[in-house]
Structure formats: structure tokens, C-alpha cells
Amino acid sequence: MEFAGVKGSILNWLKSYLHHRQQRVVLQFVNSPNLLSDWEVVRHGFPQGSVLGPLLFNVYINDFPCIINKVSHSILYADDTNILVSSSDHNELNSKLNSVLHCISIWFQNNQVVLNLNKMHIVKFASSKLLTYPLNIAHNNQALTVSENIKFLGMHLDCNLTWKSYTDNLIKKIIWICCMLRKLLLIVNVKIIHMVYFAHFCSQISYGIIFRGSSSSMRNVFIMQ
């Protein structure tokens, strides 16, 4: 915090807030007494559910993009981090990816953060022809799997950017909403139907439409609308 410019009484207040905090686990049962673990000192992290937690987390990872911005572009949203690496040469792309992964690994070690490979997803966005060239990415002699699609801020992105995966999920949602609207037509007035339509149906279709609105897979969605 001091490195980020926080000094004086504010820094001392944050120190007192974080230092020597304790926590324990409580197992609650319906027909038997609760089980309590021993109190343990919290040596890393912030109190979950606190107002300061998200702010302190953002301060903690504030310098993270700086270590990889020379060869990539990072997008941070709350605790979700996305790293974009691009190249017209396949060998250079593999080299950049492994270089970025190495820098990330060092930053995690220096900042006492665990790199969870199970939550890491790699997607190669390219034309169908270029997708045949494999990505060779490894961490600690463990090869990483490349996924065909990924969920980003509520939208499913596939490697060809056809939006088919997202559209298929969207159609399932709006079919359920259409059934709900039909049932509501029998018991409520038109004003409430309009409110439900804009709150549930229209909001689902409008979200991210600037990116996927021109795709051919959206035709069935517009027909349902």
C-alpha cells in the first residue's frame, strides 16, 4: 500500500485492519451440534465479503499488466483477467505465449499468489485454415489445453467467432422467456407484459449485440423476436 502512495494514518489504519486477523470454519448441522475448527491467523488475502476487499485486491494486482504489456494486451475486470496475444507468424505466436506465461508465473511467485491452471483457458481466434496449426504452451513441463470456446463477461466466444455457441445458449433462454410471457398473457395486463419483455427478453437480445448482431447465427434469434 505504501508503494501505491498510501501513507500516514491511512496506512496505519489499513495495517491494523489486516494484521493479526483470525478465522475459523463452522460446520452447521440440522440435528446435531455445530462443529468448529480452531482459530487460525490469516496470513494472506483479505476478509471475504468486506467493502475494502475488491479495492485492496485491485491495488494488489495494479502492477500486473506492466510485466506483460510489451508483448500482449491485458484486460482486467474485477478478479477476471484476459490476456490478448497476437501475431501473423505462428512460431512467433508460440514464443510470445510462452514468454507471457513465464512472466505471469514469476509475478505470481513474487507476490505469493497461486497460479491455478485448471481455471486458465486458452483460445486461439483465427480462420479455419490457421486453426490447424497447434499452439505449444507449457508450464512446469505441463502442456496446456487449448479450448474451442470461452465465456467472457456472459458471452460465449468460439475460436472462429461465429457466435454459434452463444446463440444456441441464447435461444434456450428466450424460449423459456417466451413460454413465461404466454402464461402471463392470461393473468396480467399488457403494461406488465411490456415490462417483463424489456426486462428479460429484450435485455438478453440486446446484450453484446454490437459484436454479434451481424452474424448469420443471429437470424433465428431475430425470427423469435
Coordinates of N, CA, C and O in Angstrom, one line a residue, residues 166-184 196-197 200-202 204-205 220-225:
Y166 N -22.8 -19.1 -28.5 CA -23.6 -18.1 -27.7 C -25.0 -18.0 -28.2 O -25.9 -17.9 -27.3
T167 N -25.3 -18.1 -29.5 CA -26.6 -18.0 -30.0 C -27.4 -19.2 -29.5 O -28.6 -19.1 -29.2
D168 N -26.8 -20.4 -29.5 CA -27.5 -21.6 -29.1 C -28.0 -21.5 -27.6 O -29.1 -21.8 -27.3
N169 N -27.1 -20.9 -26.8 CA -27.5 -20.7 -25.4 C -28.5 -19.6 -25.2 O -29.4 -19.7 -24.4
L170 N -28.4 -18.6 -26.1 CA -29.4 -17.5 -26.0 C -30.8 -18.0 -26.4 O -31.8 -17.6 -25.8
I171 N -30.9 -18.8 -27.4 CA -32.2 -19.3 -27.9 C -32.8 -20.2 -26.8 O -34.0 -20.1 -26.6
K172 N -32.0 -21.0 -26.1 CA -32.6 -21.7 -25.0 C -33.2 -20.8 -23.9 O -34.3 -21.1 -23.4
K173 N -32.5 -19.7 -23.6 CA -33.1 -18.8 -22.6 C -34.3 -18.1 -23.1 O -35.3 -18.0 -22.3
I174 N -34.4 -17.6 -24.3 CA -35.5 -16.9 -24.8 C -36.7 -17.8 -25.1 O -37.9 -17.3 -25.1
I175 N -36.5 -19.1 -25.3 CA -37.6 -20.0 -25.5 C -38.3 -20.1 -24.1 O -39.6 -20.1 -24.1
W176 N -37.6 -20.2 -23.1 CA -38.2 -20.2 -21.7 C -38.9 -18.9 -21.4 O -40.0 -18.9 -20.8
I177 N -38.3 -17.8 -21.8 CA -38.9 -16.5 -21.6 C -40.2 -16.4 -22.4 O -41.2 -15.8 -21.9
C178 N -40.2 -16.9 -23.6 CA -41.5 -16.8 -24.4 C -42.6 -17.7 -23.8 O -43.8 -17.2 -23.8
C179 N -42.2 -18.8 -23.2 CA -43.2 -19.6 -22.5 C -43.8 -18.9 -21.3 O -45.0 -18.9 -21.0
M180 N -42.9 -18.2 -20.6 CA -43.3 -17.4 -19.5 C -44.3 -16.3 -19.9 O -45.3 -16.0 -19.2
L181 N -44.0 -15.6 -21.0 CA -44.8 -14.5 -21.5 C -46.2 -15.0 -21.9 O -47.2 -14.3 -21.7
R182 N -46.3 -16.2 -22.5 CA -47.6 -16.7 -22.9 C -48.4 -17.0 -21.7 O -49.6 -16.7 -21.7
K183 N -47.8 -17.5 -20.6 CA -48.6 -17.8 -19.4 C -49.1 -16.5 -18.7 O -50.2 -16.4 -18.2
L184 N -48.2 -15.5 -18.8 CA -48.5 -14.2 -18.2 C -49.7 -13.5 -18.9 O -50.4 -12.7 -18.3
V196 N -42.1 -7.0 -18.5 CA -41.4 -8.3 -18.4 C -40.6 -8.5 -19.7 O -39.4 -9.0 -19.7
Y197 N -41.1 -8.1 -20.8 CA -40.5 -8.3 -22.1 C -39.1 -7.6 -22.2 O -38.1 -8.1 -22.5
H200 N -36.5 -9.0 -19.4 CA -36.0 -10.3 -19.6 C -35.6 -10.7 -21.1 O -34.5 -11.1 -21.4
F201 N -36.6 -10.5 -22.0 CA -36.4 -10.8 -23.4 C -35.4 -9.8 -24.1 O -34.4 -10.2 -24.6
C202 N -35.8 -8.6 -24.1 CA -35.1 -7.6 -24.8 C -33.7 -7.4 -24.3 O -32.7 -7.2 -25.0
Q204 N -31.8 -9.7 -22.9 CA -30.9 -10.8 -23.3 C -30.5 -10.6 -24.8 O -29.3 -10.9 -25.1
I205 N -31.4 -10.1 -25.6 CA -31.0 -10.0 -27.0 C -30.1 -8.8 -27.3 O -29.2 -8.9 -28.1
N220 N -32.0 -16.8 -36.4 CA -33.1 -17.5 -35.6 C -33.5 -16.7 -34.4 O -34.7 -16.7 -34.0
V221 N -32.6 -15.9 -33.8 CA -33.0 -15.1 -32.6 C -33.9 -14.0 -33.1 O -34.9 -13.7 -32.4
F222 N -33.6 -13.3 -34.2 CA -34.4 -12.2 -34.6 C -35.8 -12.7 -35.1 O -36.8 -12.0 -34.9
I223 N -35.9 -13.9 -35.6 CA -37.1 -14.5 -36.0 C -38.0 -14.7 -34.8 O -39.2 -14.5 -34.8
M224 N -37.4 -15.2 -33.7 CA -38.2 -15.5 -32.5 C -38.6 -14.2 -31.9 O -39.7 -14.1 -31.3
Q225 N -37.9 -13.1 -32.0 CA -38.3 -11.8 -31.5 C -39.5 -11.3 -32.2 O -40.4 -10.7 -31.7

